[in-house]
Coordinates of C-alpha atoms in Angstrom, one line a residue:
Chain A
M181 CA 8.7 4.2 1.4
T182 CA 10.0 7.6 0.9
H183 CA 9.4 9.7 3.9
R184 CA 12.8 11.1 3.8
P185 CA 13.9 13.4 6.4
V186 CA 14.7 16.5 5.0
S187 CA 18.4 16.5 6.1
R188 CA 18.8 13.8 3.4
G189 CA 17.7 16.2 0.8
R190 CA 16.1 15.0 -2.5
G191 CA 18.0 17.3 -4.8
S192 CA 14.9 18.9 -6.0
G193 CA 15.1 22.3 -7.4
I194 CA 12.0 23.5 -5.6
G195 CA 12.0 26.2 -3.0
T196 CA 11.5 24.9 0.4
D197 CA 8.3 26.9 1.0
S198 CA 6.5 24.8 -1.4
R199 CA 7.7 21.6 -0.2
R200 CA 5.6 19.0 1.4
I201 CA 6.7 15.7 3.0
K202 CA 4.2 13.0 2.9
V203 CA 4.4 10.7 5.9
G204 CA 2.9 7.3 5.2
V205 CA 1.4 4.7 7.5
G206 CA 3.9 3.5 10.0
E207 CA 6.3 6.3 9.0
L208 CA 7.8 9.3 10.5
A209 CA 9.6 12.3 9.2
V210 CA 11.4 15.4 10.3
A211 CA 11.3 19.0 8.8
T212 CA 13.9 21.6 9.5
E213 CA 13.4 24.0 6.7
G214 CA 9.7 25.1 6.8
E215 CA 8.4 22.1 4.8
T216 CA 4.8 21.1 5.4
L217 CA 4.6 17.6 7.0
T218 CA 1.3 15.7 5.9
T219 CA -0.2 12.5 6.6
S220 CA -3.6 11.2 5.3
G221 CA -6.2 8.6 5.8
L222 CA -6.0 8.5 9.7
G223 CA -8.6 6.2 11.0
S224 CA -7.6 4.2 14.0
C225 CA -4.1 5.2 13.5
V226 CA -2.8 8.2 15.3
A227 CA -0.7 11.2 14.3
V228 CA 1.9 12.7 16.7
A229 CA 3.1 16.1 15.8
L230 CA 6.2 17.3 17.8
V231 CA 7.7 20.8 17.6
D232 CA 10.5 22.7 19.0
T233 CA 9.6 26.1 17.9
R234 CA 12.8 27.8 19.2
A235 CA 15.0 25.4 17.0
G236 CA 12.4 25.4 14.1
V237 CA 12.4 21.7 13.9
R238 CA 9.3 19.6 13.7
G239 CA 8.4 16.0 13.3
L240 CA 5.3 13.9 12.4
L241 CA 4.6 10.3 13.2
H242 CA 1.8 8.1 11.7
A243 CA 1.5 5.1 14.1
M244 CA -0.7 2.1 13.6
L245 CA -0.7 0.1 16.8
P246 CA 0.0 0.8 20.4
T247 CA 3.1 -1.2 21.4
E248 CA 5.6 -3.6 20.0
D249 CA 5.6 -5.4 23.4
G250 CA 4.9 -9.1 22.9
Q251 CA 5.4 -9.0 19.2
Q252 CA 7.1 -12.1 17.7
R253 CA 9.5 -10.2 15.5
P254 CA 10.9 -6.8 14.9
T255 CA 8.9 -4.8 12.5
A256 CA 9.9 -3.2 9.1
R257 CA 8.8 0.2 10.1
A258 CA 9.9 1.9 13.3
G259 CA 6.9 4.1 13.1
K260 CA 4.4 1.3 13.1
Y261 CA 4.0 1.2 16.8
V262 CA 3.2 4.3 19.1
D263 CA 6.0 3.6 21.5
S264 CA 8.8 2.7 19.3
G265 CA 7.7 5.6 16.9
I266 CA 7.8 8.2 19.4
E267 CA 11.1 7.0 20.6
A268 CA 12.5 7.2 17.1
L269 CA 10.8 10.4 16.2
V270 CA 12.2 12.2 19.4
A271 CA 15.7 10.7 18.5
A272 CA 15.4 12.0 14.9
L273 CA 14.3 15.5 16.2
R274 CA 17.2 15.5 18.6
D275 CA 19.6 14.7 15.8
A276 CA 18.1 17.4 13.8
G277 CA 18.8 20.0 16.4
A278 CA 15.7 20.0 18.6
D279 CA 15.9 20.1 22.5
P280 CA 13.6 17.2 23.7
R281 CA 12.9 19.3 26.9
R282 CA 11.3 22.0 24.6
L283 CA 9.2 19.7 22.5
R284 CA 5.4 20.1 22.5
A285 CA 3.0 17.6 21.2
R286 CA -0.2 17.9 19.1
I287 CA -2.1 14.6 18.3
A288 CA -4.9 13.6 16.0
G289 CA -6.7 10.4 14.9
G290 CA -7.3 7.3 16.9
A291 CA -10.9 7.1 15.9
E292 CA -13.1 4.1 16.6
M293 CA -13.9 3.5 13.1
L294 CA -15.3 -0.1 13.3
D295 CA -16.8 -2.3 15.9
L296 CA -14.9 -5.2 14.4
T297 CA -11.6 -4.0 15.5
D298 CA -11.7 -3.9 19.1
A299 CA -11.0 -0.4 19.9
V300 CA -7.5 0.1 18.5
G301 CA -8.0 3.9 18.0
P302 CA -8.6 4.7 21.7
R303 CA -5.8 2.3 22.8
N304 CA -3.4 4.1 20.4
V305 CA -4.3 7.4 22.0
E306 CA -3.9 6.1 25.5
R307 CA -0.5 4.8 24.5
V308 CA 0.5 8.1 23.1
E309 CA -0.5 10.0 26.3
R310 CA 1.5 7.5 28.4
C311 CA 4.6 7.6 26.1
L312 CA 4.7 11.4 25.9
D313 CA 4.0 11.6 29.7
A314 CA 7.1 9.4 30.3
A315 CA 9.2 11.4 28.0
G316 CA 8.1 14.7 29.7
I317 CA 6.5 16.2 26.5
P318 CA 3.3 18.0 27.1
I319 CA 0.3 17.6 24.8
V320 CA -0.7 21.1 24.0
A321 CA -3.7 20.1 21.7
R322 CA -5.6 17.2 20.4
D323 CA -8.3 16.0 18.0
V324 CA -8.8 12.5 18.8
G325 CA -11.5 9.8 19.0
E326 CA -15.0 9.6 17.7
D327 CA -15.6 7.6 14.5
V328 CA -14.3 10.0 11.8
G329 CA -11.4 9.8 9.5
R330 CA -8.8 12.6 9.4
T331 CA -6.0 14.2 7.2
V332 CA -3.5 16.4 8.8
R333 CA -1.1 19.1 7.8
F334 CA 1.8 20.2 10.1
G335 CA 3.1 23.5 8.8
A336 CA 6.0 25.7 9.6
E337 CA 4.3 27.7 12.2
G338 CA 4.0 24.5 14.3
R339 CA 0.2 24.2 14.3
L340 CA -1.6 21.1 13.2
V341 CA -4.6 21.5 10.6
V342 CA -7.0 18.6 10.9
R343 CA -9.4 17.9 8.1
A344 CA -12.2 15.5 8.9
A345 CA -14.0 13.3 6.4
D346 CA -16.9 15.8 6.1
G347 CA -14.5 18.4 5.1
F348 CA -14.6 20.2 8.4
E349 CA -11.2 21.7 9.2
R350 CA -9.7 22.9 12.4
T351 CA -6.4 24.1 13.5
I352 CA -5.0 23.0 16.8
Chain B
M208 CA 8.4 -26.2 -5.7
R209 CA 7.6 -23.8 -3.0
V210 CA 7.7 -20.1 -2.7
D211 CA 8.2 -18.5 0.6
V212 CA 6.0 -15.6 1.1
R213 CA 8.7 -13.9 3.2
A214 CA 11.0 -14.1 0.2
L215 CA 8.3 -12.4 -1.6
G216 CA 8.5 -9.7 0.9
A217 CA 12.2 -9.4 0.4
C218 CA 11.6 -9.2 -3.3
N219 CA 8.9 -6.5 -2.6
R220 CA 11.3 -4.3 -0.6
L221 CA 13.9 -4.5 -3.2
A222 CA 11.3 -3.4 -5.8
E223 CA 10.4 -0.5 -3.5
R224 CA 14.1 0.4 -3.3
G225 CA 14.4 0.4 -7.1
A226 CA 11.3 2.8 -7.1
E227 CA 12.9 5.0 -4.7
Q228 CA 15.9 5.2 -6.7
A229 CA 13.7 6.1 -9.8
A230 CA 11.8 8.7 -7.7
G231 CA 15.2 10.3 -6.6
A232 CA 16.3 10.3 -10.3
L233 CA 13.2 11.8 -11.5
A234 CA 13.2 14.4 -8.8
S235 CA 16.6 15.4 -9.8
L236 CA 15.9 15.5 -13.6
T237 CA 12.5 17.3 -13.2
G238 CA 12.9 19.4 -10.2
T239 CA 9.7 17.9 -8.9
D240 CA 9.3 16.1 -5.6
L241 CA 8.2 12.6 -6.1
A242 CA 7.4 9.9 -3.5
V243 CA 6.9 6.2 -3.9
E244 CA 3.2 5.8 -3.0
V245 CA 2.6 2.1 -3.4
T246 CA 4.7 -0.9 -4.3
G247 CA 3.3 -4.3 -4.8
A248 CA 4.3 -7.7 -6.1
S249 CA 1.7 -9.6 -7.9
V250 CA 1.3 -13.1 -9.4
A251 CA -0.5 -12.6 -12.7
S252 CA -1.2 -15.2 -15.4
G253 CA -0.2 -14.3 -19.1
E254 CA -3.9 -14.1 -20.0
D255 CA -4.6 -11.4 -17.2
L256 CA -1.5 -9.5 -18.0
A257 CA -2.4 -9.3 -21.7
K258 CA -5.9 -8.1 -20.7
S259 CA -4.6 -5.5 -18.2
F260 CA -2.1 -4.0 -20.7
A261 CA -4.8 -3.9 -23.6
G262 CA -5.1 -0.6 -25.2
R263 CA -2.2 0.9 -23.2
E264 CA 0.9 2.5 -24.8
S265 CA 4.1 2.2 -23.0
I266 CA 7.6 3.6 -23.4
G267 CA 10.6 2.3 -21.3
V268 CA 13.6 0.5 -21.4
S269 CA 14.6 -3.1 -21.2
V270 CA 17.8 -4.8 -20.1
G271 CA 19.0 -8.3 -20.5
L272 CA 20.4 -10.0 -17.3
R273 CA 23.2 -12.3 -16.9
G274 CA 24.9 -13.8 -13.8
G275 CA 23.1 -14.0 -10.5
L276 CA 19.7 -13.3 -12.3
E277 CA 19.1 -14.4 -15.9
G278 CA 16.4 -13.1 -18.2
E279 CA 15.1 -9.6 -19.0
A280 CA 13.9 -6.9 -17.0
V281 CA 11.6 -4.0 -18.2
L282 CA 10.7 -0.7 -16.8
A283 CA 7.7 0.9 -18.5
F284 CA 5.9 4.2 -18.3
D285 CA 2.4 4.6 -19.5
A286 CA 3.0 6.9 -22.6
A287 CA 0.1 9.1 -21.5
H288 CA 1.8 9.8 -18.1
A289 CA 5.3 9.9 -19.7
D290 CA 4.2 13.1 -21.6
A291 CA 3.5 14.8 -18.3
L292 CA 6.8 13.8 -17.0
L293 CA 8.6 14.9 -20.3
S294 CA 6.9 18.2 -20.3
L295 CA 8.8 19.0 -16.9
L296 CA 12.3 18.2 -18.3
P297 CA 14.6 20.7 -19.7
G298 CA 14.4 20.3 -23.4
G299 CA 10.9 19.0 -23.2
Q300 CA 9.9 16.3 -25.6
A301 CA 13.3 16.4 -27.4
M302 CA 14.7 14.7 -24.3
E303 CA 12.2 11.9 -24.4
R304 CA 14.6 9.1 -25.5
S305 CA 17.5 10.0 -23.4
A306 CA 15.5 11.1 -20.3
V307 CA 13.6 7.8 -20.2
T308 CA 16.6 5.7 -20.9
E309 CA 18.5 7.5 -18.1
V310 CA 15.6 7.2 -15.6
G311 CA 15.0 3.6 -16.7
N312 CA 18.6 2.7 -16.4
I313 CA 19.0 4.3 -12.9
A314 CA 15.9 2.5 -11.6
L315 CA 16.7 -0.9 -13.0
G316 CA 20.2 -0.5 -11.7
G317 CA 19.1 0.2 -8.2
F318 CA 16.7 -2.7 -8.4
L319 CA 19.3 -5.1 -9.5
D320 CA 21.9 -3.8 -7.0
G321 CA 19.5 -5.0 -4.3
W322 CA 18.9 -8.3 -5.8
A323 CA 22.6 -9.0 -6.2
N324 CA 23.2 -8.2 -2.6
Y325 CA 20.4 -10.5 -1.6
L326 CA 21.7 -13.2 -3.8
G327 CA 25.2 -12.7 -3.0
K328 CA 26.0 -12.9 -6.7
A329 CA 26.7 -10.2 -9.3
I330 CA 24.2 -9.5 -11.9
D331 CA 25.3 -8.2 -15.3
M332 CA 23.1 -5.6 -17.1
T333 CA 23.3 -5.2 -20.7
P334 CA 22.9 -1.6 -21.9
P335 CA 19.4 -0.2 -21.7
R336 CA 17.3 -0.6 -24.9
Y337 CA 14.6 2.3 -25.2
F338 CA 11.2 1.0 -26.6
E339 CA 7.7 2.1 -27.4
A340 CA 5.3 -0.7 -27.2
D341 CA 1.5 -1.3 -27.7
G342 CA -0.5 -3.4 -25.1
A343 CA 1.1 -6.5 -23.7
S344 CA 4.0 -6.5 -26.2
V345 CA 5.9 -4.4 -23.5
L346 CA 6.3 -7.5 -21.3
P347 CA 9.5 -9.6 -21.7
D348 CA 9.6 -12.5 -24.0
G349 CA 7.7 -15.4 -22.7
A350 CA 5.8 -13.5 -20.0
L351 CA 2.4 -14.3 -21.7
A352 CA 2.9 -17.9 -22.2
G353 CA 3.7 -19.1 -18.8
D354 CA 1.4 -20.0 -15.9
G355 CA 2.1 -16.9 -14.0
V356 CA 4.8 -14.1 -13.8
F357 CA 5.9 -12.0 -10.8
L358 CA 5.0 -8.3 -11.6
F359 CA 6.3 -5.5 -9.7
E360 CA 4.3 -2.3 -9.7
S361 CA 5.3 1.0 -8.1
R362 CA 3.2 4.1 -8.3
L363 CA 5.1 7.4 -7.9
D364 CA 3.3 10.3 -6.7
A365 CA 4.4 13.8 -7.4
T366 CA 3.9 15.8 -4.4
A367 CA 3.9 19.3 -5.9
T368 CA 2.3 18.7 -9.4
D369 CA -0.3 16.4 -10.8
L370 CA 2.1 13.6 -12.2
D371 CA 1.3 10.0 -11.1
F372 CA 2.4 7.1 -13.0
S373 CA 3.4 3.5 -12.5
I374 CA 6.5 1.4 -13.1
Y375 CA 6.3 -2.3 -13.8
M376 CA 9.2 -4.6 -13.1
L377 CA 8.9 -7.9 -14.9
P378 CA 11.9 -10.3 -14.3
D379 CA 11.8 -13.1 -16.7
S380 CA 9.5 -15.5 -15.0
G381 CA 11.2 -18.9 -15.1
P382 CA 14.7 -18.0 -13.7
F383 CA 13.1 -15.5 -11.3
R384 CA 10.7 -18.1 -10.0
D385 CA 13.5 -20.6 -9.5
L386 CA 15.4 -18.0 -7.5
V387 CA 12.5 -17.3 -5.2
V388 CA 11.9 -20.9 -4.8
G389 CA 15.5 -21.5 -4.1
K390 CA 15.3 -19.0 -1.3
T391 CA 12.9 -20.5 0.9
A392 CA 15.1 -19.8 4.0
P393 CA 15.7 -16.1 3.4
A394 CA 18.2 -15.8 6.2
A395 CA 20.3 -14.1 3.6
A396 CA 17.9 -11.1 3.8
P397 CA 20.1 -9.1 6.0
G398 CA 22.6 -8.9 3.1
A399 CA 20.1 -6.8 1.4
K400 CA 20.3 -3.9 3.7
G401 CA 21.8 -0.9 2.4
A402 CA 22.5 -2.5 -0.9
A403 CA 20.7 0.1 -2.8
G404 CA 22.6 3.1 -1.2
A405 CA 22.1 5.0 1.9
G406 CA 19.1 7.1 0.3
A407 CA 17.0 4.0 0.0
T408 CA 16.0 3.6 3.6
G409 CA 14.0 6.2 5.3
A410 CA 13.8 7.2 8.9
G411 CA 11.4 4.3 9.6
G412 CA 13.5 1.7 7.7
G413 CA 15.3 -0.7 10.2
D414 CA 13.9 -3.2 8.1
T415 CA 15.9 -6.4 7.7
A416 CA 14.9 -8.7 10.3
A417 CA 11.3 -8.8 9.4
E418 CA 11.7 -11.6 7.0
S419 CA 14.3 -13.6 8.7
S420 CA 12.2 -15.5 11.1
G421 CA 8.9 -17.2 11.1
G422 CA 9.8 -20.8 10.4
G423 CA 8.4 -22.8 7.4
T424 CA 4.8 -21.9 7.8
T425 CA 4.8 -19.5 5.1
A426 CA 6.1 -21.6 2.3
I427 CA 3.5 -22.2 -0.5
P428 CA 3.9 -24.3 -3.5
Y429 CA 4.3 -22.3 -6.5
E430 CA 1.3 -24.1 -8.2
S431 CA -1.0 -23.3 -5.3
L432 CA -0.2 -19.5 -5.6
S433 CA -1.3 -19.6 -9.2
T434 CA -4.4 -21.6 -8.1
F435 CA -5.0 -18.8 -5.5
A436 CA -4.7 -16.2 -8.1
S437 CA -7.3 -17.9 -10.1
L438 CA -9.4 -18.4 -7.1
A439 CA -9.3 -14.5 -6.5
K440 CA -10.7 -14.2 -9.9
R441 CA -13.4 -16.6 -9.4
G442 CA -14.4 -15.0 -6.2
S443 CA -14.9 -11.6 -7.9
A444 CA -16.8 -13.3 -10.6
N445 CA -19.2 -14.8 -8.0
A446 CA -19.5 -11.6 -6.2
A447 CA -20.3 -9.9 -9.6
D448 CA -22.9 -12.6 -10.4
N449 CA -24.6 -12.2 -7.1
I450 CA -24.9 -8.4 -7.7
A451 CA -26.3 -9.1 -11.0
M452 CA -29.0 -11.5 -9.3
M453 CA -29.9 -9.1 -6.6
T454 CA -30.1 -6.0 -8.7
G455 CA -30.9 -7.1 -12.1
L456 CA -28.0 -4.9 -13.4
E457 CA -25.4 -6.3 -15.7
T458 CA -22.1 -6.5 -13.9
S459 CA -18.7 -7.3 -14.9
V460 CA -15.2 -7.7 -13.3
D461 CA -12.7 -5.3 -14.5
V462 CA -9.5 -6.4 -13.0
S463 CA -8.8 -9.1 -10.4
R464 CA -5.5 -10.1 -9.2
L465 CA -3.6 -11.4 -6.3
R466 CA -0.9 -9.0 -4.9
F467 CA 1.6 -9.2 -2.3
V468 CA 2.0 -5.7 -0.5
P469 CA 3.2 -4.0 2.5
L470 CA 0.0 -3.8 4.6
A471 CA 0.8 -0.3 5.7
D472 CA 0.4 0.8 2.0
V473 CA -3.1 -0.4 1.6
P474 CA -4.8 2.7 3.0
A475 CA -2.8 4.9 0.6
E476 CA -3.9 2.8 -2.2
V477 CA -7.5 3.3 -1.4
G478 CA -7.0 7.0 -1.3
T479 CA -8.3 10.0 0.6
E480 CA -11.6 10.3 -1.3
P481 CA -14.7 9.7 0.7
H482 CA -16.0 6.1 0.2
A483 CA -19.0 4.1 1.4
G484 CA -19.4 0.4 1.7
T485 CA -19.1 -2.5 4.0
V486 CA -16.5 -4.4 5.9
F487 CA -16.5 -7.9 7.2
E488 CA -14.5 -10.1 9.5
L489 CA -13.6 -13.5 8.0
R490 CA -13.6 -16.5 10.4
G491 CA -12.2 -19.8 9.6
D492 CA -9.3 -20.8 7.5
P493 CA -8.1 -18.4 6.6
S494 CA -9.5 -15.6 8.8
G495 CA -9.0 -12.0 7.9
Y496 CA -11.1 -9.0 6.5
L497 CA -12.8 -8.2 3.4
A498 CA -13.8 -4.6 2.4
I499 CA -16.2 -3.7 -0.3
L500 CA -15.8 0.1 -1.1
F501 CA -17.6 2.4 -3.4
E502 CA -16.7 5.9 -4.0
E503 CA -19.6 8.0 -2.7
E504 CA -21.4 8.7 -6.0
S505 CA -21.2 5.0 -7.1
A506 CA -22.6 3.9 -3.6
A507 CA -25.5 6.3 -3.9
K508 CA -26.2 5.2 -7.5
I509 CA -26.1 1.4 -6.7
A510 CA -28.2 1.8 -3.5
A511 CA -30.8 3.9 -5.4
A512 CA -31.0 1.1 -8.1
M513 CA -31.6 -1.4 -5.5
L514 CA -34.5 0.6 -3.6
P515 CA -38.1 0.5 -4.8
T516 CA -38.3 4.3 -4.1
E517 CA -35.9 7.2 -4.4
P518 CA -34.2 7.6 -0.8
D519 CA -34.6 10.7 1.0
E520 CA -30.7 11.0 1.4
P521 CA -28.3 9.6 -1.2
L522 CA -26.4 7.8 1.6
G523 CA -28.8 7.7 4.4
G524 CA -30.4 4.9 6.3
M525 CA -32.1 3.3 3.4
A526 CA -29.1 3.2 1.4
E527 CA -27.1 1.9 4.2
N528 CA -29.4 -1.1 4.4
A529 CA -29.2 -1.6 0.8
L530 CA -25.4 -1.5 0.7
C531 CA -25.2 -3.9 3.7
E532 CA -27.4 -6.3 2.0
L533 CA -25.4 -6.1 -1.2
G534 CA -22.2 -6.6 0.7
N535 CA -23.6 -9.7 2.4
V536 CA -24.3 -11.4 -1.0
M537 CA -21.1 -10.3 -2.6
T538 CA -18.9 -11.4 0.4
S539 CA -20.8 -14.9 0.3
G540 CA -20.0 -15.1 -3.3
F541 CA -16.4 -14.3 -2.6
I542 CA -15.6 -16.7 0.1
D543 CA -17.7 -19.6 -0.9
G544 CA -15.3 -20.0 -3.8
W545 CA -12.3 -20.1 -1.6
A546 CA -13.8 -22.5 0.9
N547 CA -14.6 -24.8 -1.9
V548 CA -11.2 -24.8 -3.3
L549 CA -9.3 -24.9 -0.2
G550 CA -11.5 -27.5 1.4
T551 CA -11.9 -25.3 4.6
S552 CA -14.9 -23.6 6.2
I553 CA -15.0 -19.8 6.3
S554 CA -17.9 -17.7 7.5
H555 CA -18.2 -13.9 7.8
S556 CA -19.4 -11.4 10.4
P557 CA -22.5 -9.5 9.7
P558 CA -21.6 -6.2 7.6
E559 CA -20.3 -3.1 9.2
F560 CA -21.2 0.0 7.3
V561 CA -18.5 2.5 6.7
H562 CA -18.7 6.0 5.2
D563 CA -15.6 7.9 5.6
I564 CA -12.2 8.7 3.9
G565 CA -11.3 5.5 2.1
A566 CA -7.9 5.1 3.7
S567 CA -9.3 5.8 7.1
A568 CA -11.8 3.0 6.7
M569 CA -9.1 0.6 5.9
S570 CA -6.7 1.5 8.5
P571 CA -8.3 -0.3 11.5
L572 CA -8.3 -3.6 9.5
V573 CA -4.7 -3.1 8.3
A574 CA -3.7 -2.3 12.0
K575 CA -5.5 -5.5 13.3
L576 CA -3.7 -7.7 10.7
S577 CA -0.4 -5.9 11.2
R578 CA 0.0 -7.4 14.7
R579 CA 1.1 -10.8 12.9
Q580 CA 2.3 -9.7 9.5
D581 CA 3.9 -6.8 7.7
Y582 CA 3.0 -7.9 4.3
G583 CA -0.1 -9.2 3.1
F584 CA -1.9 -10.8 0.1
V585 CA -4.4 -8.3 -1.3
I586 CA -6.9 -9.3 -3.7
D587 CA -8.3 -6.4 -5.4
A588 CA -11.2 -6.6 -8.0
A589 CA -13.1 -3.8 -9.5
I590 CA -16.7 -4.7 -10.1
R591 CA -18.6 -2.6 -12.6
T592 CA -22.2 -2.5 -13.2
E593 CA -23.7 -1.6 -16.7
G594 CA -26.5 0.8 -17.0
V595 CA -25.9 2.4 -13.7
Q596 CA -22.4 3.7 -13.8
A597 CA -21.1 2.3 -10.6
R598 CA -17.9 0.5 -9.6
C599 CA -16.6 -0.8 -6.3
D600 CA -13.3 -2.2 -5.2
V601 CA -13.1 -5.4 -3.1
Y602 CA -10.1 -5.7 -0.8
A603 CA -9.6 -9.2 0.8
L604 CA -6.9 -9.4 3.4
P605 CA -6.5 -13.0 4.6
D606 CA -4.2 -13.8 7.5
E607 CA -0.8 -14.7 5.8
R608 CA 0.0 -17.8 7.8
E609 CA -3.5 -19.4 7.9
L610 CA -3.7 -18.7 4.1
A611 CA -0.2 -20.2 3.5
A612 CA -1.0 -23.3 5.6
A613 CA -4.4 -23.9 3.6
L614 CA -2.6 -23.6 0.3
A615 CA 0.2 -25.8 1.4
R616 CA -2.5 -28.5 2.4
L617 CA -3.8 -28.3 -1.3
S618 CA -0.8 -29.9 -2.8
E619 CA -0.5 -32.7 -0.1
P620 CA -1.3 -36.0 -1.5

């Protein structure tokens, strides 16, 4: 799907201020020109928003499952798993001019939506914490868990606006 | 004849790239940012296609194909949505023919480039022919006569303005089917990478190896695929009948078809509106999940219709119980039909009530299935009740390998 990093450009004639980049499930994207990164319908999935404020570079990942370890075959989307997704996002941010040592993380999602699906949400969150810790990236804010769906917007100022299913919105 | 579902996956990605090319072309032409929201390949009978296109006016382009792929490909916009698109173009309505032809040509070109690479053969395309068509006459010749055609559908979503529309790709059924059938060991899939240009894969798109392994367990006889498509329809009809019996409301099935889609796209398809409904785990052959989702208003109406007294809260405890009971009878109707035809035993878990953003409710189901597969069969049916204006969508997500194995057994002597 078309979660194009902005560096690729899409030839649109719209000013960058109004641009929005939608990040689908299992996808990731990087913004370098003030675009708003959005992802919707987070249930058990987890969103990882990384920013290097000084470089003005941000990235957003919408991961579905904790890890690709033990998977039988490579996946179609690098952002499908938390571990490979964070790795790919950090690499993409570095390519776009971010310094990985300056990155700060905000995370949202990882809800426990259904009893039927054995706590995939909390396991996603746990894996995010472990991966970011290993990469030396501090988590500065989080809105995770519970049993509520979320939609997020990651704007130019580097804050993450999290909107819950009931319409309640908070900025972290 | 056998169709490998992994080859279908490869087709699907090619359709996705074609759609991305179209999105890029439209973005340049209109100055509007467009994203490919959903791409799916479906197997549909001529009868179902005629029904689903009834009353629709389309504009688009068709091209004849020679060489590696024979037949005709058509790209169609819903005429109503095309107006919105054209209003954004410099020159407005005056540009209609040339703009549509240009966009169609680019999109079909991208689609066919990918195919040519996949097949390792050149495909020649005749110059695009602009058309305006009513109903199913938009489809290539012969599409309605056969026992099923592959239909590619992509929805483009304009991120800055309200402009959503779909593109349908309908390669001529017979030759296309032979190609898919002939590619039961799609080790050639890596050739498809990069075929449609550098812009066609996003940051998450290291995608070639996904379809190249997996052995022969996913090959399905073509006839069984058609059988299953009709089975999906029967399941929906059973479910609708069960609602009718339970509620006394007249019900009908609007659309029901079998599609093959990237699982990760399913939540986006359900959308971000709040939904209420029930989710079931299916156990047996095949296992999987089934979700029955109503938009909030529909959920409240149908629950109220089932309850003897007006509930205190539209979607409170009483409504939850009613919807769970309804989900139970619908799910039984759905899977009984499958189990009979497949000759297997399928049971379902007790209902789990969900009331949340539609996409969020689907995400754990998709995540769970995604451990084993990137693409999935989705059976979607819209069931409508008369009198009380309510509709629900049923998403059945069977395990790909188990379904393929069960379907393959159908054709064994």
